[in-house]
Short mmCIF file of C-alpha atoms and ligand atoms in Angstrom, two decimals:
data_model
loop_
_atom_site.label_atom_id
_atom_site.label_comp_id
_atom_site.label_asym_id
_atom_site.label_seq_id
_atom_site.Cartn_x
_atom_site.Cartn_y
_atom_site.Cartn_z
CA MET A 7 -61.05 -97.47 -58.02
CA PRO A 8 -58.30 -99.62 -59.61
CA LYS A 9 -58.47 -103.43 -59.71
CA ASN A 10 -55.20 -103.96 -57.92
CA VAL A 11 -52.36 -101.90 -56.47
CA THR A 12 -48.98 -103.39 -55.55
CA ILE A 13 -46.24 -101.34 -53.89
CA PHE A 14 -42.59 -102.39 -53.70
CA THR A 15 -41.07 -100.98 -50.49
CA THR A 16 -38.23 -101.34 -48.00
CA ASN A 17 -38.23 -100.97 -44.21
CA THR A 18 -36.37 -97.66 -44.11
CA CYS A 19 -37.94 -95.80 -47.03
CA GLY A 20 -39.89 -92.68 -46.02
CA TYR A 21 -41.42 -92.08 -49.45
CA CYS A 22 -42.90 -95.62 -49.33
CA GLN A 23 -44.76 -94.62 -46.15
CA MET A 24 -46.15 -91.59 -47.99
CA VAL A 25 -47.52 -93.72 -50.85
CA LYS A 26 -49.17 -96.07 -48.33
CA LYS A 27 -50.50 -93.13 -46.32
CA TYR A 28 -51.97 -91.53 -49.43
CA LEU A 29 -53.67 -94.76 -50.57
CA SER A 30 -55.09 -95.42 -47.09
CA ALA A 31 -56.43 -91.87 -46.89
CA LYS A 32 -58.20 -92.42 -50.22
CA GLY A 33 -59.51 -95.83 -49.11
CA VAL A 34 -57.57 -97.66 -51.85
CA GLY A 35 -56.44 -101.16 -50.83
CA TYR A 36 -52.95 -102.35 -51.79
CA GLN A 37 -50.52 -105.22 -51.54
CA GLU A 38 -47.03 -104.55 -50.29
CA VAL A 39 -43.86 -106.33 -51.37
CA ASN A 40 -41.15 -105.49 -48.84
CA LEU A 41 -37.82 -106.00 -50.59
CA ASP A 42 -35.96 -106.28 -47.28
CA GLU A 43 -38.10 -109.34 -46.56
CA HIS A 44 -38.21 -110.59 -50.17
CA PRO A 45 -34.87 -109.64 -51.75
CA ASP A 46 -35.61 -112.25 -54.43
CA ARG A 47 -38.31 -109.93 -55.85
CA GLN A 48 -35.93 -107.01 -56.39
CA ALA A 49 -35.35 -107.96 -60.03
CA GLU A 50 -39.11 -107.79 -60.58
CA ALA A 51 -39.29 -104.22 -59.24
CA LEU A 52 -36.32 -103.24 -61.38
CA ALA A 53 -37.84 -104.79 -64.52
CA LEU A 54 -41.17 -102.99 -63.95
CA SER A 55 -39.71 -99.57 -63.20
CA GLY A 56 -36.33 -99.54 -64.93
CA ALA A 57 -34.99 -97.87 -61.80
CA MET A 58 -33.13 -99.06 -58.72
CA THR A 59 -35.36 -97.28 -56.27
CA VAL A 60 -38.45 -97.69 -54.15
CA PRO A 61 -41.31 -97.04 -53.87
CA VAL A 62 -42.52 -98.57 -57.12
CA THR A 63 -46.31 -98.60 -57.34
CA VAL A 64 -47.98 -100.83 -59.91
CA VAL A 65 -51.62 -99.92 -60.58
CA THR A 66 -53.74 -102.42 -62.50
CA LYS A 67 -56.82 -100.67 -63.91
CA ASN A 68 -60.20 -102.23 -64.54
CA ASP A 69 -59.38 -102.76 -68.24
CA ASP A 70 -56.25 -104.67 -67.07
CA SER A 71 -53.90 -101.95 -68.33
CA GLN A 72 -51.01 -101.25 -65.97
CA GLU A 73 -49.41 -98.03 -64.82
CA VAL A 74 -46.06 -98.04 -63.02
CA ILE A 75 -45.26 -95.05 -60.82
CA VAL A 76 -41.68 -94.62 -59.65
CA GLY A 77 -41.11 -92.71 -56.41
CA TYR A 78 -43.64 -90.66 -54.45
CA ASN A 79 -45.21 -88.62 -57.21
CA LEU A 80 -48.68 -87.33 -56.36
CA ALA A 81 -49.16 -85.80 -59.80
CA LYS A 82 -49.10 -89.35 -61.23
CA LEU A 83 -50.33 -91.39 -58.29
CA ALA A 84 -53.52 -89.41 -57.63
CA PRO A 85 -55.05 -89.77 -61.13
CA ALA A 86 -53.85 -93.39 -61.47
CA VAL A 87 -55.84 -94.58 -58.44
CA ALA A 88 -58.82 -92.23 -58.78
CA MET B 14 -81.93 -92.55 -39.87
CA SER B 15 -81.07 -90.42 -36.92
CA ASP B 16 -82.16 -87.01 -35.65
CA SER B 17 -78.62 -85.69 -35.51
CA ILE B 18 -75.68 -85.85 -37.90
CA LEU B 19 -73.14 -88.47 -36.79
CA VAL B 20 -69.43 -87.83 -37.25
CA TYR B 21 -67.46 -91.06 -36.87
CA GLY B 22 -63.85 -90.08 -36.18
CA ALA B 23 -60.82 -90.40 -33.97
CA ASP B 24 -58.84 -87.89 -31.98
CA TRP B 25 -55.70 -88.43 -34.08
CA CYS B 26 -57.55 -87.79 -37.36
CA GLY B 27 -56.83 -84.31 -38.72
CA ASP B 28 -59.69 -84.32 -41.23
CA CYS B 29 -62.10 -85.20 -38.39
CA HIS B 30 -61.01 -82.08 -36.48
CA ARG B 31 -61.43 -80.03 -39.65
CA THR B 32 -64.94 -81.36 -40.23
CA ARG B 33 -66.01 -80.75 -36.64
CA ALA B 34 -64.54 -77.24 -36.68
CA LEU B 35 -66.56 -76.48 -39.84
CA PHE B 36 -69.80 -77.76 -38.24
CA ASP B 37 -69.07 -75.68 -35.13
CA GLN B 38 -68.41 -72.62 -37.25
CA TYR B 39 -71.78 -72.99 -39.03
CA ASN B 40 -73.68 -74.06 -35.89
CA VAL B 41 -74.52 -77.44 -37.40
CA ALA B 42 -75.57 -79.89 -34.65
CA TYR B 43 -73.79 -83.24 -34.75
CA THR B 44 -72.79 -86.12 -32.51
CA TYR B 45 -69.12 -87.09 -32.46
CA VAL B 46 -68.43 -90.82 -32.21
CA ASN B 47 -64.83 -91.66 -31.31
CA ILE B 48 -64.32 -95.09 -32.88
CA ASP B 49 -61.18 -95.71 -30.81
CA GLU B 50 -63.34 -95.65 -27.69
CA ASP B 51 -66.42 -97.42 -28.99
CA ALA B 52 -65.78 -100.75 -30.74
CA ALA B 53 -69.50 -101.37 -31.32
CA ALA B 54 -69.87 -97.98 -33.01
CA LYS B 55 -66.86 -98.72 -35.18
CA ALA B 56 -68.39 -102.02 -36.27
CA LYS B 57 -71.66 -100.22 -37.05
CA MET B 58 -69.80 -97.62 -39.12
CA LEU B 59 -67.90 -100.28 -41.09
CA GLU B 60 -71.19 -102.02 -41.80
CA LEU B 61 -72.68 -98.78 -43.16
CA VAL B 62 -69.75 -98.19 -45.54
CA ASP B 63 -68.99 -101.74 -46.70
CA GLY B 64 -65.79 -101.91 -44.69
CA ARG B 65 -64.21 -98.75 -46.14
CA ASN B 66 -62.30 -97.69 -43.07
CA THR B 67 -61.82 -93.99 -43.85
CA LEU B 68 -62.31 -91.13 -41.40
CA PRO B 69 -64.24 -89.06 -40.90
CA THR B 70 -67.38 -90.89 -41.97
CA VAL B 71 -70.32 -88.49 -41.78
CA VAL B 72 -73.87 -89.89 -41.62
CA PHE B 73 -76.56 -87.29 -42.35
CA THR B 74 -80.09 -87.26 -40.96
CA ASP B 75 -81.47 -88.42 -44.34
CA GLY B 76 -79.27 -91.53 -44.07
CA SER B 77 -76.79 -90.44 -46.74
CA ILE B 78 -73.11 -90.88 -46.03
CA MET B 79 -69.93 -88.99 -46.94
CA GLN B 80 -66.41 -90.23 -46.25
CA GLU B 81 -63.54 -87.79 -45.89
CA PRO B 82 -65.54 -84.95 -47.51
CA SER B 83 -63.92 -81.59 -48.26
CA ASN B 84 -65.32 -78.49 -46.55
CA ASP B 85 -66.83 -77.43 -49.86
CA GLU B 86 -68.61 -80.76 -50.33
CA LEU B 87 -70.03 -80.51 -46.80
CA LEU B 88 -71.27 -76.95 -47.26
CA ILE B 89 -72.97 -77.85 -50.53
CA LYS B 90 -74.57 -80.94 -48.97
CA LEU B 91 -75.92 -78.85 -46.07
CA ASN B 92 -77.19 -76.16 -48.45
CA LEU B 93 -74.90 -73.62 -46.84
CA ARG B 94 -73.27 -72.76 -50.13
CA PRO B 95 -74.87 -72.71 -53.57
CA ALA B 96 -73.32 -75.34 -55.84
CA ALA B 97 -71.11 -73.98 -58.64
CA ASP B 98 -72.81 -70.63 -59.13
CA GLU B 99 -70.71 -69.13 -61.89
CA THR B 100 -71.71 -65.56 -61.15
CA ALA B 101 -70.55 -65.74 -57.53
CA THR B 102 -67.00 -64.67 -56.77
CA PRO B 103 -65.10 -67.74 -55.61
CA VAL B 104 -64.62 -67.89 -51.87
CA VAL B 105 -60.95 -68.02 -50.96
CA PRO B 106 -60.61 -70.29 -47.92
CA GLU B 107 -59.01 -68.58 -44.94
CA HIS B 108 -56.74 -70.04 -42.29
CA ASP B 109 -55.23 -68.67 -39.12
CA ILE B 110 -51.81 -70.14 -39.92
CA ILE B 111 -50.44 -71.87 -43.00
CA ILE B 112 -47.15 -73.70 -42.53
CA VAL B 113 -45.13 -74.53 -45.63
CA GLY B 114 -43.40 -77.89 -45.09
CA ALA B 115 -44.01 -80.67 -42.56
CA GLY B 116 -40.50 -81.39 -41.28
CA PRO B 117 -39.45 -81.25 -37.61
CA ALA B 118 -39.58 -77.41 -37.48
CA ALA B 119 -43.07 -77.27 -39.03
CA LEU B 120 -44.56 -80.12 -37.00
CA THR B 121 -43.23 -78.69 -33.73
CA ALA B 122 -44.66 -75.27 -34.57
CA ALA B 123 -48.00 -76.95 -35.36
CA ILE B 124 -48.02 -78.75 -31.99
CA TYR B 125 -47.70 -75.36 -30.29
CA THR B 126 -50.20 -73.42 -32.40
CA THR B 127 -52.95 -76.07 -32.48
CA ARG B 128 -52.60 -76.77 -28.78
CA GLU B 129 -53.44 -73.07 -28.27
CA ASP B 130 -56.46 -73.53 -30.55
CA ILE B 131 -54.96 -71.56 -33.41
CA GLU B 132 -56.24 -73.27 -36.53
CA THR B 133 -53.26 -74.51 -38.60
CA LEU B 134 -52.86 -76.04 -42.06
CA LEU B 135 -49.56 -77.55 -43.21
CA PHE B 136 -48.48 -78.22 -46.80
CA GLU B 137 -46.05 -81.05 -47.55
CA ARG B 138 -44.88 -81.87 -51.08
CA GLY B 139 -42.57 -84.72 -50.03
CA VAL B 140 -42.37 -86.86 -46.92
CA VAL B 141 -44.11 -85.82 -43.72
CA GLY B 142 -41.19 -85.55 -41.28
CA GLY B 143 -38.87 -83.94 -43.83
CA LEU B 144 -35.22 -84.98 -43.91
CA ALA B 145 -35.62 -86.59 -40.49
CA ALA B 146 -37.98 -89.15 -42.08
CA VAL B 147 -35.40 -90.25 -44.62
CA THR B 148 -32.56 -90.54 -42.08
CA ASP B 149 -31.96 -94.08 -40.84
CA LYS B 150 -31.17 -93.41 -37.21
CA ILE B 151 -30.94 -90.27 -35.10
CA ASP B 152 -28.61 -90.44 -32.11
CA ASN B 153 -28.59 -86.86 -30.87
CA TYR B 154 -32.25 -85.93 -30.46
CA PRO B 155 -32.91 -85.47 -26.75
CA GLY B 156 -35.19 -87.92 -24.96
CA PHE B 157 -34.10 -91.04 -26.84
CA PRO B 158 -31.17 -92.55 -24.91
CA ASP B 159 -30.78 -95.37 -27.45
CA GLY B 160 -31.36 -93.23 -30.53
CA VAL B 161 -34.51 -93.28 -32.63
CA ALA B 162 -35.30 -94.35 -36.21
CA GLY B 163 -35.94 -91.29 -38.39
CA LEU B 164 -39.24 -92.72 -39.61
CA THR B 165 -40.44 -93.34 -36.05
CA LEU B 166 -39.59 -89.82 -34.91
CA ALA B 167 -41.30 -88.36 -37.99
CA ASP B 168 -44.44 -90.40 -37.43
CA ASP B 169 -44.60 -89.54 -33.73
CA LEU B 170 -44.20 -85.81 -34.44
CA ARG B 171 -47.02 -86.05 -36.99
CA LYS B 172 -49.32 -87.87 -34.55
CA GLN B 173 -48.62 -85.33 -31.83
CA ALA B 174 -49.48 -82.41 -34.12
CA GLU B 175 -52.61 -84.16 -35.46
CA ARG B 176 -53.76 -84.97 -31.93
CA PHE B 177 -54.30 -81.24 -31.34
CA GLY B 178 -55.97 -80.73 -34.70
CA ALA B 179 -53.21 -79.87 -37.18
CA VAL B 180 -54.22 -80.69 -40.75
CA ILE B 181 -51.57 -81.80 -43.25
CA GLU B 182 -52.38 -81.26 -46.91
CA LEU B 183 -50.28 -83.29 -49.37
CA GLY B 184 -49.33 -80.60 -51.87
CA GLU B 185 -46.90 -77.83 -52.74
CA VAL B 186 -46.91 -74.10 -52.06
CA THR B 187 -45.90 -72.20 -55.18
CA GLY B 188 -46.10 -68.51 -54.21
CA LEU B 189 -46.95 -65.83 -51.62
CA LYS B 190 -48.51 -62.39 -51.97
CA THR B 191 -49.50 -59.80 -49.38
CA GLN B 192 -53.24 -59.06 -49.47
CA GLY B 193 -54.27 -56.43 -46.93
CA ASP B 194 -53.13 -57.65 -43.53
CA LYS B 195 -53.09 -61.28 -44.73
CA THR B 196 -50.99 -63.41 -47.05
CA LEU B 197 -52.39 -65.03 -50.18
CA VAL B 198 -50.79 -68.47 -50.47
CA SER B 199 -50.86 -70.18 -53.89
CA SER B 200 -50.69 -73.95 -53.82
CA THR B 201 -51.43 -77.09 -55.79
CA SER B 202 -54.73 -77.15 -53.84
CA GLY B 203 -55.62 -73.60 -54.95
CA ASP B 204 -55.27 -70.14 -53.39
CA MET B 205 -55.87 -69.53 -49.70
CA LEU B 206 -55.51 -66.68 -47.26
CA ALA B 207 -53.53 -66.92 -44.04
CA ARG B 208 -53.30 -64.49 -41.13
CA ALA B 209 -49.72 -65.70 -40.62
CA VAL B 210 -47.41 -67.98 -42.60
CA LEU B 211 -44.48 -70.07 -41.42
CA LEU B 212 -41.81 -71.07 -43.94
CA ALA B 213 -40.21 -74.31 -42.72
CA VAL B 214 -39.18 -75.69 -46.11
CA GLY B 215 -35.68 -77.03 -45.32
CA SER B 216 -33.36 -78.08 -48.11
CA ASP B 217 -32.88 -80.78 -50.73
CA TYR B 218 -29.82 -82.78 -51.77
CA LYS B 219 -27.31 -81.02 -53.96
CA LYS B 220 -26.05 -82.58 -57.21
CA ILE B 221 -22.34 -82.76 -58.07
CA GLY B 222 -22.84 -81.72 -61.69
CA VAL B 223 -20.65 -84.24 -63.53
CA PRO B 224 -21.29 -86.16 -66.77
CA GLY B 225 -23.43 -89.25 -66.21
CA GLU B 226 -25.07 -87.91 -63.04
CA LEU B 227 -28.42 -87.02 -64.62
CA GLU B 228 -28.35 -89.83 -67.14
CA TYR B 229 -28.04 -92.52 -64.47
CA TYR B 230 -30.33 -90.86 -61.90
CA ALA B 231 -31.98 -93.71 -59.92
CA ARG B 232 -30.26 -96.19 -62.24
CA GLY B 233 -26.95 -96.13 -60.40
CA VAL B 234 -26.80 -92.57 -59.06
CA HIS B 235 -28.69 -92.02 -55.81
CA TYR B 236 -29.27 -89.36 -53.15
CA CYS B 237 -31.27 -91.31 -50.55
CA ALA B 238 -29.55 -94.23 -48.85
CA THR B 239 -32.60 -95.33 -46.85
CA CYS B 240 -34.65 -95.46 -50.07
CA ASP B 241 -32.29 -97.08 -52.53
CA GLY B 242 -29.61 -98.82 -50.48
CA ALA B 243 -31.40 -102.17 -50.61
CA PHE B 244 -30.65 -102.43 -54.34
CA TYR B 245 -26.95 -102.74 -53.55
CA ARG B 246 -26.93 -105.97 -51.57
CA ASP B 247 -23.53 -107.61 -52.08
CA LYS B 248 -22.45 -104.83 -54.46
CA LYS B 249 -19.60 -102.34 -54.59
CA ILE B 250 -20.37 -98.62 -54.48
CA VAL B 251 -18.85 -95.18 -53.99
CA VAL B 252 -20.16 -92.52 -51.63
CA VAL B 253 -19.31 -88.94 -52.59
CA GLY B 254 -18.84 -86.42 -49.75
CA GLY B 255 -16.93 -85.95 -46.50
CA GLY B 256 -19.45 -84.27 -44.19
CA ASN B 257 -21.73 -85.70 -41.49
CA SER B 258 -24.43 -86.88 -43.89
CA ALA B 259 -21.96 -88.65 -46.22
CA VAL B 260 -20.34 -90.51 -43.32
CA GLN B 261 -23.67 -91.40 -41.71
CA GLU B 262 -25.05 -92.67 -45.02
CA ALA B 263 -21.87 -94.61 -45.87
CA ILE B 264 -22.06 -96.39 -42.51
CA PHE B 265 -25.74 -97.18 -43.10
CA LEU B 266 -24.97 -98.57 -46.57
CA THR B 267 -22.33 -101.03 -45.25
CA ARG B 268 -25.23 -103.26 -44.15
CA PHE B 269 -25.83 -104.02 -47.83
CA THR B 270 -22.57 -103.53 -49.70
CA THR B 271 -19.37 -105.58 -49.95
CA HIS B 272 -17.19 -102.47 -50.19
CA ILE B 273 -17.51 -98.67 -50.25
CA ASP B 274 -15.01 -96.12 -51.60
CA LEU B 275 -15.65 -92.79 -49.85
CA LEU B 276 -14.61 -89.96 -52.19
CA VAL B 277 -13.77 -86.75 -50.32
CA ARG B 278 -12.92 -83.66 -52.37
CA SER B 279 -10.50 -82.13 -49.84
CA LYS B 280 -10.49 -83.39 -46.26
CA MET B 281 -13.04 -84.94 -43.87
CA ARG B 282 -15.50 -82.45 -42.40
CA ALA B 283 -17.58 -84.91 -40.36
CA SER B 284 -17.66 -84.65 -36.56
CA ASP B 285 -15.04 -86.48 -34.47
CA VAL B 286 -17.65 -88.90 -33.12
CA LEU B 287 -18.76 -89.91 -36.61
CA GLN B 288 -15.16 -90.18 -37.82
CA LYS B 289 -14.44 -92.54 -34.94
CA ASP B 290 -17.44 -94.68 -35.96
CA LEU B 291 -16.23 -94.59 -39.54
CA GLN B 292 -12.76 -95.78 -38.54
CA LYS B 293 -14.20 -99.11 -37.34
CA PHE B 294 -15.49 -99.82 -40.85
CA VAL B 295 -12.17 -98.72 -42.38
CA ASP B 296 -10.33 -101.11 -40.02
CA ASP B 297 -12.68 -103.94 -41.05
CA GLY B 298 -11.91 -103.25 -44.72
CA LYS B 299 -15.53 -102.33 -45.52
CA ILE B 300 -14.84 -98.66 -46.37
CA THR B 301 -11.79 -97.05 -48.02
CA ILE B 302 -11.39 -93.27 -47.65
CA HIS B 303 -9.95 -91.29 -50.58
CA LEU B 304 -9.01 -87.71 -49.56
CA ASN B 305 -8.19 -84.94 -52.10
CA THR B 306 -10.27 -86.83 -54.62
CA THR B 307 -12.68 -85.37 -57.15
CA THR B 308 -15.41 -87.35 -58.86
CA ASP B 309 -15.15 -86.48 -62.55
CA GLU B 310 -17.51 -88.75 -64.45
CA ILE B 311 -20.02 -91.52 -63.93
CA VAL B 312 -19.85 -94.13 -66.67
CA GLY B 313 -22.19 -97.00 -67.51
CA GLU B 314 -23.63 -99.31 -70.08
CA ASN B 315 -27.08 -100.80 -70.71
CA ASN B 316 -28.81 -98.53 -68.22
CA SER B 317 -26.52 -99.27 -65.29
CA VAL B 318 -23.36 -97.77 -63.86
CA ASN B 319 -20.10 -99.74 -64.06
CA LYS B 320 -17.38 -97.24 -63.17
CA VAL B 321 -16.53 -93.76 -61.94
CA VAL B 322 -13.60 -91.70 -63.10
CA ILE B 323 -11.82 -89.92 -60.26
CA THR B 324 -8.75 -87.75 -59.74
CA GLU B 325 -6.90 -88.68 -56.55
CA ASP B 326 -3.99 -86.44 -55.53
CA GLY B 327 -3.76 -85.21 -59.12
CA THR B 328 -3.80 -88.67 -60.73
CA LYS B 329 -6.73 -89.85 -62.89
CA LYS B 330 -8.08 -93.32 -62.07
CA ASP B 331 -11.06 -95.58 -62.80
CA LEU B 332 -12.98 -97.29 -60.01
CA ALA B 333 -15.16 -100.26 -60.99
CA VAL B 334 -18.45 -99.85 -59.09
CA ASP B 335 -22.14 -100.75 -59.28
CA GLY B 336 -23.52 -97.53 -57.89
CA VAL B 337 -22.86 -93.98 -56.69
CA PHE B 338 -24.44 -92.34 -53.64
CA VAL B 339 -24.01 -88.56 -53.47
CA PHE B 340 -24.12 -86.53 -50.21
CA VAL B 341 -22.35 -83.28 -50.91
CA GLY B 342 -24.56 -80.91 -49.01
CA LEU B 343 -27.92 -79.30 -49.34
CA GLU B 344 -29.63 -76.67 -51.41
CA PRO B 345 -32.24 -74.40 -49.77
CA ASN B 346 -35.82 -74.93 -50.98
CA SER B 347 -36.44 -71.21 -51.49
CA GLN B 348 -36.78 -71.03 -55.30
CA PHE B 349 -40.54 -70.38 -55.04
CA LEU B 350 -39.84 -67.19 -53.06
CA LYS B 351 -37.81 -65.49 -55.81
CA ASP B 352 -40.56 -63.07 -56.81
CA THR B 353 -41.65 -62.26 -53.27
CA PRO B 354 -40.40 -59.62 -50.82
CA VAL B 355 -38.92 -62.42 -48.66
CA GLU B 356 -35.23 -61.54 -48.46
CA LEU B 357 -32.71 -64.36 -49.00
CA ASP B 358 -28.96 -64.49 -48.38
CA GLU B 359 -26.42 -65.20 -51.17
CA ILE B 360 -26.96 -68.97 -50.93
CA GLY B 361 -30.75 -68.80 -50.76
CA PHE B 362 -31.40 -69.11 -47.01
CA ILE B 363 -34.13 -66.88 -45.58
CA LYS B 364 -33.19 -63.87 -43.46
CA SER B 365 -35.19 -63.10 -40.32
CA ASP B 366 -35.41 -60.62 -37.45
CA ASP B 367 -35.36 -61.50 -33.75
CA ARG B 368 -39.08 -62.40 -33.89
CA MET B 369 -38.23 -65.01 -36.57
CA MET B 370 -40.18 -62.84 -39.02
CA THR B 371 -38.94 -62.45 -42.61
CA SER B 372 -38.88 -59.16 -44.51
CA MET B 373 -42.50 -59.92 -45.58
CA PRO B 374 -44.98 -58.90 -42.85
CA GLY B 375 -46.74 -61.87 -41.20
CA VAL B 376 -44.41 -64.39 -42.83
CA PHE B 377 -42.16 -66.23 -40.36
CA VAL B 378 -39.31 -68.73 -40.83
CA ALA B 379 -37.91 -71.67 -38.83
CA GLY B 380 -35.53 -74.60 -39.20
CA ASP B 381 -32.81 -75.45 -41.72
CA ILE B 382 -34.03 -72.85 -44.24
CA ARG B 383 -33.38 -69.90 -41.87
CA ALA B 384 -30.11 -68.07 -42.46
CA GLY B 385 -27.97 -68.81 -39.40
CA ALA B 386 -29.73 -72.08 -38.48
CA THR B 387 -27.60 -74.88 -37.02
CA MET B 388 -29.12 -77.65 -39.19
CA GLN B 389 -30.07 -80.14 -36.50
CA ILE B 390 -33.41 -81.73 -35.69
CA ALA B 391 -33.31 -80.52 -32.08
CA SER B 392 -32.63 -76.94 -33.20
CA ALA B 393 -35.26 -77.13 -35.97
CA ALA B 394 -37.80 -78.26 -33.32
CA GLY B 395 -36.68 -75.44 -31.00
CA GLU B 396 -37.02 -72.86 -33.76
CA GLY B 397 -40.46 -74.23 -34.62
CA ALA B 398 -41.59 -73.69 -31.02
CA THR B 399 -40.14 -70.17 -30.93
CA ALA B 400 -41.75 -69.22 -34.25
CA ALA B 401 -45.13 -70.57 -33.06
CA LEU B 402 -45.05 -68.37 -29.96
CA LYS B 403 -43.94 -65.34 -31.97
CA MET B 404 -46.76 -65.94 -34.47
CA ARG B 405 -49.26 -66.09 -31.62
CA GLU B 406 -47.99 -62.73 -30.38
CA TYR B 407 -48.30 -61.35 -33.89
CA LEU B 408 -51.87 -62.67 -34.29
CA GLU B 409 -52.93 -61.31 -30.92
CA GLY B 410 -51.90 -57.87 -32.05
CA GLN B 411 -54.16 -58.26 -35.09
CA PRO B 412 -57.96 -58.08 -35.20
CA HIS B 413 -59.64 -61.48 -35.34
CA PRO B 414 -61.48 -62.25 -38.56
CA ILE B 415 -65.25 -61.87 -38.28
CA GLN B 416 -66.82 -65.32 -38.22
CA ASN B 417 -70.27 -65.67 -39.73
C1 FAD C 26 -28.49 -87.76 -44.33
C2 FAD C 26 -28.84 -86.82 -43.22
C3 FAD C 26 -28.64 -87.21 -41.90
C4 FAD C 26 -28.98 -86.35 -40.84
N1 FAD C 26 -28.79 -86.77 -39.55
C5 FAD C 26 -29.13 -85.97 -38.52
C6 FAD C 26 -28.96 -86.40 -37.15
O1 FAD C 26 -28.49 -87.52 -36.90
N2 FAD C 26 -29.32 -85.54 -36.16
C7 FAD C 26 -29.84 -84.29 -36.41
O2 FAD C 26 -30.17 -83.59 -35.46
N3 FAD C 26 -30.00 -83.86 -37.67
C8 FAD C 26 -29.65 -84.65 -38.74
N4 FAD C 26 -29.81 -84.20 -40.03
C9 FAD C 26 -30.34 -82.84 -40.24
C10 FAD C 26 -31.86 -82.79 -40.04
O3 FAD C 26 -32.46 -83.77 -40.87
C11 FAD C 26 -32.40 -81.41 -40.38
O4 FAD C 26 -31.72 -80.44 -39.60
C12 FAD C 26 -33.91 -81.28 -40.08
O5 FAD C 26 -34.65 -82.26 -40.75
C13 FAD C 26 -34.41 -79.88 -40.47
O6 FAD C 26 -35.77 -79.79 -40.27
P1 FAD C 26 -36.67 -78.71 -41.03
O7 FAD C 26 -38.04 -78.93 -40.52
O8 FAD C 26 -36.06 -77.38 -40.90
O9 FAD C 26 -36.54 -79.08 -42.59
P2 FAD C 26 -36.77 -80.43 -43.41
O10 FAD C 26 -36.60 -81.63 -42.55
O11 FAD C 26 -35.90 -80.32 -44.60
O12 FAD C 26 -38.31 -80.35 -43.86
C14 FAD C 26 -38.77 -79.42 -44.80
C15 FAD C 26 -39.98 -79.99 -45.53
O13 FAD C 26 -40.58 -78.98 -46.33
C16 FAD C 26 -41.06 -79.55 -47.54
N5 FAD C 26 -41.17 -78.49 -48.56
C17 FAD C 26 -40.18 -77.76 -49.11
N6 FAD C 26 -40.67 -76.87 -49.98
C18 FAD C 26 -42.02 -77.02 -49.98
C19 FAD C 26 -43.10 -76.37 -50.68
N7 FAD C 26 -42.89 -75.37 -51.53
N8 FAD C 26 -44.37 -76.80 -50.45
C20 FAD C 26 -44.62 -77.83 -49.58
N9 FAD C 26 -43.63 -78.46 -48.89
C21 FAD C 26 -42.35 -78.06 -49.08
C22 FAD C 26 -39.99 -80.57 -47.88
O14 FAD C 26 -40.53 -81.57 -48.73
C23 FAD C 26 -39.61 -81.11 -46.49
O15 FAD C 26 -40.33 -82.27 -46.16
C24 FAD C 26 -29.50 -85.06 -41.11
C25 FAD C 26 -29.68 -84.66 -42.44
C26 FAD C 26 -29.37 -85.51 -43.49
C27 FAD C 26 -29.57 -85.06 -44.90
#
């Protein structure tokens, strides 16, 4: 179980729902930053991911290392939060 | 401790239905506790599992607890299957129906099959709800006089299918092979057998194939307005395409952008209704339409796009923009069927007979991926229902598997 998971999302993004759905199904808690509600945090998402897209999922592991997953990518998301 | 196994679940929870079906199949006695109907029981469950609200939560008679266990884990726990015996031939799980995809066609089919108690497993590699889930607003699906948000419709279809016991596996199907009177389905979750298969895989966005397109993917070149539009607040963009999707997406994107150039290769192909909607934005100066215009190159610097090179009526021009959204049509998701007997047309859509069956016995098709489909959510749903009923007919003509 990771230490912390933060997901950058928007209201209309279907792939964001899938990331949230996957984490809930696995019982992994997360914080959500909705960029429609917090447009000021867009630059942060961009800096972390290097891409102008959501979802961006930031997983902080127990050794404080971070993994950034761009998009809905189960091949990366599943092991990162295991 | 209790004298019977407790299954804490809810009627909408697909994995709960799967677990109960497994217990029924192996005659394992259990008590089902619906936490939606029993707040005290829910509180008790949360206490047992330190607040981890995951369903199903199974409490065994020895007091041990499993949350969201797989069928294999349950069978091992109940001593109904020896754990990892290397000499034993692996048991290939078997399903009545496997549906590939979980878009509107697939989910509708699953509502029909599961409601008739035909056990059904769906595979989805992307978003549950398919293209409908990534469409902002749907105005022509019957029953919603004011239109419906794509995400809402997708979620409601999913809930309706799960209510009757459909199980959605997040994963991808990679191949099909006939094995006796069944189909062996290869997937990212392993191989499984199905008595019937429904292909409802839809299509994905097509690329335009110009320099800069791949290089700036998600860094200025985008294919999903509802996902990436928010990054273009107060920015200037181009939308490439002249069909219904391009117009719909351009209109959606005006809520963020200062201006949109709509680049149309020949002439507009969108419906009259959509073109009328579009005209309002043209009149307001928010969208400019460029007909007979090709998009030749996407150019940028420091990881972001700053212009596109176009040819309008034979003249080359530069447009200064911050981003490019491409909607030039769709590509059928049938690549994984190349080495199967499933017959495709020249473009890659799947051919079918009047039972919606493909050229591979027991393998059916519905929705956007079917050759001749009309590419609408209402028709995809209709085809899903038809395919479900045809699959039932097919299964009834087949001997039932012997249950142990
Ligand atoms: C921008 C846009 C706007 C639209 N607007 C409207 C509208 O207003 N009204 C309307 O009626 N229609 C609209 N449509 C069309 C509508 O979205 C489709 O007709 C409908 O979604 C088709 O449903 P489907 O179930 O056949 O396929 P899809 O919705 O494409 O679903 C297929 C699913 O299968 C999954 N899949 C594919 N291959 C595999 C595999 N190998 N393993 C596992 N899963 C797989 C995909 O990830 C996908 O989720 C729009 C389409 C677009 C692109």
